[in-house]
mmCIF file of C-alpha atoms in Angstrom:
data_model
loop_
_atom_site.group_PDB
_atom_site.id
_atom_site.type_symbol
_atom_site.label_atom_id
_atom_site.label_comp_id
_atom_site.label_asym_id
_atom_site.label_seq_id
_atom_site.Cartn_x
_atom_site.Cartn_y
_atom_site.Cartn_z
ATOM 1 C CA UNK A 1 15.119 75.724 -47.553
ATOM 2 C CA UNK A 2 13.808 76.036 -51.138
ATOM 3 C CA UNK A 3 10.467 74.508 -50.894
ATOM 4 C CA UNK A 4 8.557 77.882 -50.272
ATOM 5 C CA UNK A 5 10.620 79.540 -52.820
ATOM 6 C CA UNK A 6 9.522 77.093 -55.527
ATOM 7 C CA UNK A 7 6.190 76.417 -53.969
ATOM 8 C CA UNK A 8 6.819 72.618 -53.261
ATOM 9 C CA UNK A 9 5.257 70.697 -50.635
ATOM 10 C CA UNK A 10 8.008 68.287 -50.036
ATOM 11 C CA UNK A 11 11.720 67.646 -51.404
ATOM 12 C CA UNK A 12 11.437 66.451 -54.819
ATOM 13 C CA UNK A 13 15.038 65.145 -55.185
ATOM 14 C CA UNK A 14 15.616 63.092 -51.850
ATOM 15 C CA UNK A 15 17.948 60.298 -52.295
ATOM 16 C CA UNK A 16 15.990 57.990 -49.842
ATOM 17 C CA UNK A 17 13.729 55.705 -51.843
ATOM 18 C CA UNK A 18 10.277 56.755 -51.860
ATOM 19 C CA UNK A 19 7.534 54.928 -54.203
ATOM 20 C CA UNK A 20 5.513 58.044 -54.175
ATOM 21 C CA UNK A 21 8.105 59.356 -56.691
ATOM 22 C CA UNK A 22 8.527 56.200 -58.581
ATOM 23 C CA UNK A 23 8.878 56.782 -62.358
ATOM 24 C CA UNK A 24 8.303 54.102 -64.644
ATOM 25 C CA UNK A 25 10.858 54.603 -67.349
ATOM 26 C CA UNK A 26 11.344 52.254 -70.144
ATOM 27 C CA UNK A 27 13.971 49.895 -68.244
ATOM 28 C CA UNK A 28 11.798 50.111 -65.007
ATOM 29 C CA UNK A 29 8.558 49.104 -66.808
ATOM 30 C CA UNK A 30 10.627 46.011 -68.480
ATOM 31 C CA UNK A 31 12.269 45.210 -65.308
ATOM 32 C CA UNK A 32 8.775 45.103 -63.627
ATOM 33 C CA UNK A 33 7.466 42.938 -66.406
ATOM 34 C CA UNK A 34 10.487 40.465 -66.076
ATOM 35 C CA UNK A 35 10.154 40.344 -62.286
ATOM 36 C CA UNK A 36 6.411 39.819 -62.578
ATOM 37 C CA UNK A 37 6.771 36.950 -64.974
ATOM 38 C CA UNK A 38 9.540 35.149 -62.843
ATOM 39 C CA UNK A 39 7.389 35.334 -59.632
ATOM 40 C CA UNK A 40 4.379 33.978 -61.396
ATOM 41 C CA UNK A 41 6.611 30.877 -61.853
ATOM 42 C CA UNK A 42 6.713 30.620 -57.980
ATOM 43 C CA UNK A 43 10.100 28.890 -58.074
ATOM 44 C CA UNK A 44 13.842 29.506 -58.463
ATOM 45 C CA UNK A 45 15.473 32.788 -58.562
ATOM 46 C CA UNK A 46 14.789 36.102 -60.170
ATOM 47 C CA UNK A 47 17.691 38.494 -60.435
ATOM 48 C CA UNK A 48 17.847 42.076 -60.765
ATOM 49 C CA UNK A 49 21.165 43.913 -61.135
ATOM 50 C CA UNK A 50 21.881 47.559 -61.729
ATOM 51 C CA UNK A 51 24.752 50.181 -60.801
ATOM 52 C CA UNK A 52 24.552 51.933 -57.502
ATOM 53 C CA UNK A 53 21.784 54.530 -57.660
ATOM 54 C CA UNK A 54 20.085 52.890 -60.628
ATOM 55 C CA UNK A 55 16.470 52.561 -58.763
ATOM 56 C CA UNK A 56 16.815 48.948 -57.662
ATOM 57 C CA UNK A 57 15.637 49.600 -54.151
ATOM 58 C CA UNK A 58 12.760 51.820 -55.318
ATOM 59 C CA UNK A 59 11.769 49.293 -57.915
ATOM 60 C CA UNK A 60 11.580 46.599 -55.109
ATOM 61 C CA UNK A 61 9.734 49.045 -52.921
ATOM 62 C CA UNK A 62 7.119 49.601 -55.648
ATOM 63 C CA UNK A 63 6.614 45.942 -56.172
ATOM 64 C CA UNK A 64 5.897 45.501 -52.510
ATOM 65 C CA UNK A 65 3.423 48.192 -52.421
ATOM 66 C CA UNK A 66 1.779 47.456 -55.615
ATOM 67 C CA UNK A 67 -0.711 44.829 -54.061
ATOM 68 C CA UNK A 68 0.255 42.145 -56.528
ATOM 69 C CA UNK A 69 1.740 39.947 -53.745
ATOM 70 C CA UNK A 70 -1.206 39.679 -51.695
ATOM 71 C CA UNK A 71 -0.924 35.935 -51.376
ATOM 72 C CA UNK A 72 2.713 35.797 -50.947
ATOM 73 C CA UNK A 73 4.601 36.087 -47.544
ATOM 74 C CA UNK A 74 7.670 38.117 -47.980
ATOM 75 C CA UNK A 75 10.824 38.375 -46.107
ATOM 76 C CA UNK A 76 13.433 40.850 -47.125
ATOM 77 C CA UNK A 77 17.213 40.943 -46.021
ATOM 78 C CA UNK A 78 19.406 43.970 -46.829
ATOM 79 C CA UNK A 79 22.361 43.211 -44.456
ATOM 80 C CA UNK A 80 24.199 40.779 -46.782
ATOM 81 C CA UNK A 81 27.832 40.799 -44.932
ATOM 82 C CA UNK A 82 27.093 37.522 -43.622
ATOM 83 C CA UNK A 83 28.107 34.192 -43.157
ATOM 84 C CA UNK A 84 25.899 31.184 -44.064
ATOM 85 C CA UNK A 85 24.675 30.469 -40.500
ATOM 86 C CA UNK A 86 24.063 34.222 -39.551
ATOM 87 C CA UNK A 87 21.906 34.391 -42.919
ATOM 88 C CA UNK A 88 19.519 31.648 -41.609
ATOM 89 C CA UNK A 89 19.232 33.116 -38.222
ATOM 90 C CA UNK A 90 18.588 36.590 -39.696
ATOM 91 C CA UNK A 91 15.958 35.100 -42.137
ATOM 92 C CA UNK A 92 14.336 33.242 -39.062
ATOM 93 C CA UNK A 93 14.103 36.802 -37.461
ATOM 94 C CA UNK A 94 12.774 38.448 -40.522
ATOM 95 C CA UNK A 95 9.642 36.006 -40.821
ATOM 96 C CA UNK A 96 9.048 36.719 -36.997
ATOM 97 C CA UNK A 97 9.605 32.841 -36.188
ATOM 98 C CA UNK A 98 10.196 31.605 -32.541
ATOM 99 C CA UNK A 99 13.596 30.010 -32.588
ATOM 100 C CA UNK A 100 13.584 26.370 -31.444
ATOM 101 C CA UNK A 101 17.431 26.598 -31.053
ATOM 102 C CA UNK A 102 20.527 28.369 -32.120
ATOM 103 C CA UNK A 103 22.112 25.919 -34.350
ATOM 104 C CA UNK A 104 21.930 25.687 -38.046
ATOM 105 C CA UNK A 105 19.900 22.522 -37.822
ATOM 106 C CA UNK A 106 17.388 24.297 -35.521
ATOM 107 C CA UNK A 107 16.992 27.274 -38.141
ATOM 108 C CA UNK A 108 16.602 25.089 -41.042
ATOM 109 C CA UNK A 109 13.968 23.164 -39.085
ATOM 110 C CA UNK A 110 12.290 26.342 -38.173
ATOM 111 C CA UNK A 111 12.153 27.541 -41.638
ATOM 112 C CA UNK A 112 11.142 24.347 -43.279
ATOM 113 C CA UNK A 113 8.230 24.100 -40.773
ATOM 114 C CA UNK A 114 7.325 27.921 -41.585
ATOM 115 C CA UNK A 115 7.277 27.197 -45.494
ATOM 116 C CA UNK A 116 5.385 24.104 -45.150
ATOM 117 C CA UNK A 117 2.550 25.698 -42.981
ATOM 118 C CA UNK A 118 2.431 28.767 -45.477
ATOM 119 C CA UNK A 119 2.212 26.556 -48.690
ATOM 120 C CA UNK A 120 -0.425 24.445 -47.190
ATOM 121 C CA UNK A 121 -2.494 27.647 -46.423
ATOM 122 C CA UNK A 122 -2.582 28.297 -50.221
ATOM 123 C CA UNK A 123 0.177 30.947 -50.084
ATOM 124 C CA UNK A 124 3.690 31.161 -51.158
ATOM 125 C CA UNK A 125 7.000 32.540 -49.938
ATOM 126 C CA UNK A 126 9.334 35.127 -51.392
ATOM 127 C CA UNK A 127 12.435 35.869 -49.848
ATOM 128 C CA UNK A 128 14.284 39.063 -51.253
ATOM 129 C CA UNK A 129 17.909 39.460 -50.825
ATOM 130 C CA UNK A 130 19.177 43.031 -51.476
ATOM 131 C CA UNK A 131 22.825 43.669 -52.152
ATOM 132 C CA UNK A 132 23.246 40.139 -52.906
ATOM 133 C CA UNK A 133 27.040 40.538 -54.427
ATOM 134 C CA UNK A 134 27.978 40.989 -50.671
ATOM 135 C CA UNK A 135 27.009 37.403 -49.784
ATOM 136 C CA UNK A 136 29.711 35.018 -48.791
ATOM 137 C CA UNK A 137 30.086 31.836 -51.070
ATOM 138 C CA UNK A 138 28.521 29.815 -48.099
ATOM 139 C CA UNK A 139 25.582 32.050 -47.556
ATOM 140 C CA UNK A 140 25.121 31.975 -51.229
ATOM 141 C CA UNK A 141 25.079 28.139 -51.110
ATOM 142 C CA UNK A 142 22.502 28.451 -48.175
ATOM 143 C CA UNK A 143 20.184 30.336 -50.491
ATOM 144 C CA UNK A 144 20.531 27.439 -53.061
ATOM 145 C CA UNK A 145 19.824 24.864 -50.490
ATOM 146 C CA UNK A 146 16.645 26.593 -49.248
ATOM 147 C CA UNK A 147 15.379 26.436 -52.830
ATOM 148 C CA UNK A 148 15.406 22.752 -52.554
ATOM 149 C CA UNK A 149 12.686 22.935 -49.985
ATOM 150 C CA UNK A 150 9.534 21.320 -51.556
ATOM 151 C CA UNK A 151 6.182 20.126 -50.854
ATOM 152 C CA UNK A 152 4.851 17.371 -52.748
ATOM 153 C CA UNK A 153 7.300 18.186 -55.595
ATOM 154 C CA UNK A 154 6.332 21.852 -55.363
ATOM 155 C CA UNK A 155 8.881 24.398 -54.272
ATOM 156 C CA UNK A 156 8.215 26.125 -51.001
ATOM 157 C CA UNK A 157 10.211 29.376 -51.423
ATOM 158 C CA UNK A 158 11.365 31.577 -54.228
ATOM 159 C CA UNK A 159 14.095 34.036 -54.199
ATOM 160 C CA UNK A 160 14.525 37.703 -55.623
ATOM 161 C CA UNK A 161 18.113 38.641 -55.738
ATOM 162 C CA UNK A 162 19.002 42.113 -56.128
ATOM 163 C CA UNK A 163 22.680 43.687 -56.533
ATOM 164 C CA UNK A 164 25.216 45.645 -58.279
ATOM 165 C CA UNK A 165 26.451 44.413 -61.845
ATOM 166 C CA UNK A 166 29.344 42.569 -60.375
ATOM 167 C CA UNK A 167 27.078 39.766 -59.238
ATOM 168 C CA UNK A 168 26.181 38.936 -62.757
ATOM 169 C CA UNK A 169 29.904 37.973 -63.293
ATOM 170 C CA UNK A 170 29.754 35.921 -59.957
ATOM 171 C CA UNK A 171 26.717 34.008 -61.245
ATOM 172 C CA UNK A 172 28.551 33.265 -64.459
ATOM 173 C CA UNK A 173 31.537 31.559 -62.236
ATOM 174 C CA UNK A 174 31.621 27.779 -61.904
ATOM 175 C CA UNK A 175 31.004 27.684 -58.280
ATOM 176 C CA UNK A 176 27.353 29.497 -58.985
ATOM 177 C CA UNK A 177 26.503 27.006 -61.927
ATOM 178 C CA UNK A 178 23.728 25.272 -59.968
ATOM 179 C CA UNK A 179 22.172 28.809 -58.852
ATOM 180 C CA UNK A 180 22.618 29.850 -62.418
ATOM 181 C CA UNK A 181 20.492 26.896 -63.618
ATOM 182 C CA UNK A 182 17.614 27.621 -61.439
ATOM 183 C CA UNK A 183 17.433 31.433 -62.553
ATOM 184 C CA UNK A 184 13.932 31.834 -63.940
ATOM 185 C CA UNK A 185 14.226 35.599 -65.084
ATOM 186 C CA UNK A 186 17.011 38.085 -64.880
ATOM 187 C CA UNK A 187 17.129 41.915 -65.850
ATOM 188 C CA UNK A 188 19.771 44.348 -65.585
ATOM 189 C CA UNK A 189 18.713 48.155 -64.700
ATOM 190 C CA UNK A 190 20.444 50.617 -67.216
ATOM 191 C CA UNK A 191 20.647 54.216 -66.685
ATOM 192 C CA UNK A 192 17.992 56.649 -68.126
ATOM 193 C CA UNK A 193 18.435 57.652 -71.814
ATOM 194 C CA UNK A 194 18.929 61.377 -72.486
ATOM 195 C CA UNK A 195 15.412 62.033 -73.412
ATOM 196 C CA UNK A 196 14.105 60.440 -70.141
ATOM 197 C CA UNK A 197 16.089 62.826 -67.971
ATOM 198 C CA UNK A 198 13.474 65.631 -68.652
ATOM 199 C CA UNK A 199 10.553 63.621 -67.936
ATOM 200 C CA UNK A 200 12.095 62.007 -64.687
ATOM 201 C CA UNK A 201 12.789 65.492 -63.325
ATOM 202 C CA UNK A 202 9.434 66.863 -64.195
ATOM 203 C CA UNK A 203 7.776 63.712 -62.861
ATOM 204 C CA UNK A 204 9.507 64.391 -59.482
ATOM 205 C CA UNK A 205 8.695 68.028 -59.434
ATOM 206 C CA UNK A 206 4.923 67.449 -60.126
ATOM 207 C CA UNK A 207 4.753 64.911 -57.380
ATOM 208 C CA UNK A 208 6.352 67.211 -54.993
ATOM 209 C CA UNK A 209 3.754 69.943 -55.860
ATOM 210 C CA UNK A 210 5.347 71.744 -58.643
ATOM 211 C CA UNK A 211 2.873 73.712 -60.905
ATOM 212 C CA UNK A 212 3.719 75.685 -63.859
ATOM 213 C CA UNK A 213 6.725 75.873 -66.224
ATOM 214 C CA UNK A 214 9.831 73.819 -65.507
ATOM 215 C CA UNK A 215 12.476 75.892 -63.557
ATOM 216 C CA UNK A 216 15.295 74.384 -65.877
ATOM 217 C CA UNK A 217 16.308 76.456 -68.796
ATOM 218 C CA UNK A 218 16.894 75.197 -72.215
ATOM 219 C CA UNK A 219 19.773 72.671 -72.628
ATOM 220 C CA UNK A 220 20.081 72.075 -68.934
ATOM 221 C CA UNK A 221 18.619 68.514 -69.020
ATOM 222 C CA UNK A 222 21.196 67.494 -71.518
ATOM 223 C CA UNK A 223 23.885 68.924 -69.324
ATOM 224 C CA UNK A 224 22.431 66.997 -66.292
ATOM 225 C CA UNK A 225 22.393 63.848 -68.128
ATOM 226 C CA UNK A 226 26.003 64.369 -69.260
ATOM 227 C CA UNK A 227 27.148 65.002 -65.657
ATOM 228 C CA UNK A 228 25.368 62.084 -64.192
ATOM 229 C CA UNK A 229 25.196 59.549 -66.654
ATOM 230 C CA UNK A 230 21.521 59.117 -66.281
ATOM 231 C CA UNK A 231 21.905 57.441 -62.908
ATOM 232 C CA UNK A 232 18.708 58.486 -60.991
ATOM 233 C CA UNK A 233 20.444 58.890 -57.519
ATOM 234 C CA UNK A 234 23.089 61.032 -59.354
ATOM 235 C CA UNK A 235 20.393 63.253 -60.957
ATOM 236 C CA UNK A 236 18.561 63.684 -57.619
ATOM 237 C CA UNK A 237 21.661 64.921 -56.021
ATOM 238 C CA UNK A 238 22.486 67.429 -58.611
ATOM 239 C CA UNK A 239 18.853 68.634 -59.147
ATOM 240 C CA UNK A 240 18.670 69.087 -55.307
ATOM 241 C CA UNK A 241 21.852 71.221 -55.182
ATOM 242 C CA UNK A 242 20.644 73.176 -58.131
ATOM 243 C CA UNK A 243 17.317 74.139 -56.590
ATOM 244 C CA UNK A 244 19.290 75.071 -53.483
ATOM 245 C CA UNK A 245 21.692 77.104 -55.576
ATOM 246 C CA UNK A 246 18.692 78.952 -57.190
ATOM 247 C CA UNK A 247 17.159 79.805 -53.639
ATOM 248 C CA UNK A 248 20.105 81.337 -52.423
ATOM 249 C CA UNK A 249 20.706 83.401 -55.456
ATOM 250 C CA UNK A 250 17.197 84.451 -55.407
ATOM 251 C CA UNK A 251 16.454 83.021 -58.854
ATOM 252 C CA UNK A 252 13.395 81.262 -60.474
ATOM 253 C CA UNK A 253 15.205 79.640 -63.146
ATOM 254 C CA UNK A 254 17.940 77.279 -63.286
ATOM 255 C CA UNK A 255 20.364 78.197 -66.362
ATOM 256 C CA UNK A 256 23.863 76.590 -67.617
ATOM 257 C CA UNK A 257 25.737 79.239 -65.430
ATOM 258 C CA UNK A 258 24.013 77.685 -62.242
ATOM 259 C CA UNK A 259 24.654 74.125 -63.451
ATOM 260 C CA UNK A 260 28.663 75.257 -64.078
ATOM 261 C CA UNK A 261 28.641 76.868 -60.539
ATOM 262 C CA UNK A 262 27.118 73.626 -58.642
ATOM 263 C CA UNK A 263 29.127 71.227 -60.637
ATOM 264 C CA UNK A 264 32.198 72.751 -59.780
ATOM 265 C CA UNK A 265 31.411 72.966 -56.205
ATOM 266 C CA UNK A 266 30.608 69.213 -55.974
ATOM 267 C CA UNK A 267 33.649 68.415 -57.729
ATOM 268 C CA UNK A 268 35.686 70.375 -55.321
ATOM 269 C CA UNK A 269 33.750 68.624 -52.412
ATOM 270 C CA UNK A 270 34.650 65.187 -54.060
ATOM 271 C CA UNK A 271 38.138 66.054 -54.610
ATOM 272 C CA UNK A 272 38.526 67.145 -50.757
ATOM 273 C CA UNK A 273 37.022 63.878 -49.809
ATOM 274 C CA UNK A 274 38.958 61.928 -52.147
ATOM 275 C CA UNK A 275 42.306 63.697 -50.911
ATOM 276 C CA UNK A 276 44.658 61.305 -49.184
ATOM 277 C CA UNK A 277 45.591 62.010 -45.407
ATOM 278 C CA UNK A 278 48.174 64.398 -44.624
ATOM 279 C CA UNK A 279 51.667 63.287 -44.991
ATOM 280 C CA UNK A 280 54.999 64.310 -46.384
ATOM 281 C CA UNK A 281 53.486 65.083 -49.911
ATOM 282 C CA UNK A 282 50.570 67.193 -48.485
ATOM 283 C CA UNK A 283 51.205 70.921 -49.692
ATOM 284 C CA UNK A 284 48.075 72.930 -48.584
ATOM 285 C CA UNK A 285 44.805 72.455 -46.943
ATOM 286 C CA UNK A 286 41.609 74.830 -46.827
ATOM 287 C CA UNK A 287 38.348 74.146 -45.337
ATOM 288 C CA UNK A 288 35.610 72.946 -47.520
ATOM 289 C CA UNK A 289 32.181 72.545 -46.000
ATOM 290 C CA UNK A 290 30.268 69.247 -46.602
ATOM 291 C CA UNK A 291 26.587 69.584 -46.548
ATOM 292 C CA UNK A 292 23.687 68.008 -48.060
ATOM 293 C CA UNK A 293 21.423 70.068 -49.904
ATOM 294 C CA UNK A 294 18.621 71.592 -47.898
ATOM 295 C CA UNK A 295 20.035 70.741 -44.614
ATOM 296 C CA UNK A 296 22.094 72.727 -42.061
ATOM 297 C CA UNK A 297 25.825 72.977 -42.922
ATOM 298 C CA UNK A 298 27.660 69.994 -41.676
ATOM 299 C CA UNK A 299 31.057 69.766 -40.022
ATOM 300 C CA UNK A 300 33.850 71.086 -42.075
ATOM 301 C CA UNK A 301 36.651 69.021 -43.624
ATOM 302 C CA UNK A 302 40.255 69.784 -45.046
ATOM 303 C CA UNK A 303 40.985 69.728 -48.432
ATOM 304 C CA UNK A 304 44.204 68.337 -49.006
ATOM 305 C CA UNK A 305 46.253 69.099 -52.304
ATOM 306 C CA UNK A 306 48.818 66.400 -52.876
ATOM 307 C CA UNK A 307 52.153 67.744 -54.389
ATOM 308 C CA UNK A 308 52.503 66.662 -57.866
ATOM 309 C CA UNK A 309 55.377 64.253 -58.768
ATOM 310 C CA UNK A 310 56.911 66.966 -60.630
ATOM 311 C CA UNK A 311 57.490 69.302 -57.563
ATOM 312 C CA UNK A 312 59.613 66.938 -55.663
ATOM 313 C CA UNK A 313 63.553 67.538 -55.365
ATOM 314 C CA UNK A 314 65.587 65.644 -58.091
ATOM 315 C CA UNK A 315 69.332 64.885 -57.004
ATOM 316 C CA UNK A 316 69.057 67.480 -54.281
ATOM 317 C CA UNK A 317 68.044 70.143 -56.781
ATOM 318 C CA UNK A 318 65.192 72.595 -56.336
ATOM 319 C CA UNK A 319 61.747 71.893 -57.650
ATOM 320 C CA UNK A 320 60.891 73.222 -61.069
ATOM 321 C CA UNK A 321 59.601 76.780 -61.004
ATOM 322 C CA UNK A 322 56.566 75.686 -63.057
ATOM 323 C CA UNK A 323 55.677 73.154 -60.471
ATOM 324 C CA UNK A 324 55.302 75.665 -57.983
ATOM 325 C CA UNK A 325 53.259 77.881 -60.108
ATOM 326 C CA UNK A 326 50.905 75.155 -60.834
ATOM 327 C CA UNK A 327 50.598 74.309 -57.080
ATOM 328 C CA UNK A 328 50.065 77.945 -56.222
ATOM 329 C CA UNK A 329 47.423 78.291 -58.908
ATOM 330 C CA UNK A 330 45.682 75.332 -57.403
ATOM 331 C CA UNK A 331 45.835 76.787 -53.911
ATOM 332 C CA UNK A 332 44.337 80.040 -54.986
ATOM 333 C CA UNK A 333 41.346 78.113 -56.722
ATOM 334 C CA UNK A 334 40.778 76.127 -53.467
ATOM 335 C CA UNK A 335 40.698 79.471 -51.700
ATOM 336 C CA UNK A 336 38.168 81.183 -54.016
ATOM 337 C CA UNK A 337 35.919 78.111 -53.678
ATOM 338 C CA UNK A 338 36.333 78.245 -49.994
ATOM 339 C CA UNK A 339 35.179 82.029 -49.813
ATOM 340 C CA UNK A 340 32.175 81.073 -51.973
ATOM 341 C CA UNK A 341 31.323 78.292 -49.823
ATOM 342 C CA UNK A 342 31.581 80.297 -46.650
ATOM 343 C CA UNK A 343 29.574 83.195 -48.142
ATOM 344 C CA UNK A 344 26.828 80.548 -49.219
ATOM 345 C CA UNK A 345 26.699 78.946 -45.932
ATOM 346 C CA UNK A 346 26.585 82.272 -44.087
ATOM 347 C CA UNK A 347 23.507 83.175 -46.033
ATOM 348 C CA UNK A 348 21.888 79.550 -45.461
ATOM 349 C CA UNK A 349 22.542 80.243 -41.543
ATOM 350 C CA UNK A 350 20.950 83.675 -41.706
ATOM 351 C CA UNK A 351 17.860 82.276 -43.600
ATOM 352 C CA UNK A 352 17.669 79.352 -41.096
ATOM 353 C CA UNK A 353 17.904 81.972 -38.106
ATOM 354 C CA UNK A 354 15.337 84.256 -39.699
ATOM 355 C CA UNK A 355 12.997 81.179 -40.228
ATOM 356 C CA UNK A 356 13.457 80.102 -36.817
ATOM 357 C CA UNK A 357 12.679 83.673 -35.536
ATOM 358 C CA UNK A 358 9.445 83.932 -37.553
ATOM 359 C CA UNK A 359 8.290 80.458 -36.435
ATOM 360 C CA UNK A 360 8.611 81.534 -32.790
ATOM 361 C CA UNK A 361 6.683 84.670 -33.449
ATOM 362 C CA UNK A 362 4.080 82.479 -35.193
ATOM 363 C CA UNK A 363 4.333 84.386 -38.387
#
């Protein structure tokens, strides 16, 4: 939608990990250095943690695309809601091995044979486990057992464990003591510092084809950091919506007023999504469109405003007048936002229709 408006070749703030947009911040540089050191040992576990959206997956994608693992056979597991036996079967499949059977013993035999052939050829094996915090205790124990596989006292497989911060707490528990003792290197990805946010945003803009002065006005970068906490995925979501807002308002600069409006919209959407289902406590409903920036409008979902405790009847008496007043004010706010959304979505639909007509005419 806004690409032509800003002279961009591609979307700069998509939330899907893309190594073309990798930004080597201070913490990402340290993380890469830590991982590189750990992998050079060719044994044990390397652990990387970070909040949701901190850039863990992008970091791993960058590592795999860097060309530094040419002599390493990698297998990556991202579906980790698994029990022990399912994990082994999935690993056999990820490595492209022909199964000799359907039992745990058969899976272990297949893996051991593959590890042995690989190490004898002068290569090593790296198993990357994403979302490791979701693994069952049994599956985690299987990883520890796999790390025991050796060829002439040399480990045949190394593991890179990637997950959310809670995995660090789990790793500190008694049940994970043996795994903890085999951790070669560990790093936690923290959010971007305030000074890094502007560099991160402009890096992504330039990677998408932006030329010239930044479209963000003075003070907006600090506000973006305050609203997102410096988490890259949250920055991407907000910036994507800001560019869409500027396009719809036919503006080239994104100022604080634009941020105020977009943040209010996104908070209203979050409120609508988090509202409980209808019940005795539901007082009002208004349709709030849920749409990803740059995409066609999605299905409309109801926003439910729960009745505040103060509006309930006490001892058979009527609700307090001020409670009604507060509720009506909330309803009015939602109706106003709904009107803004509908107007904005109508504008989007008109633009999409016009672009489709132009495409068919070959303009």
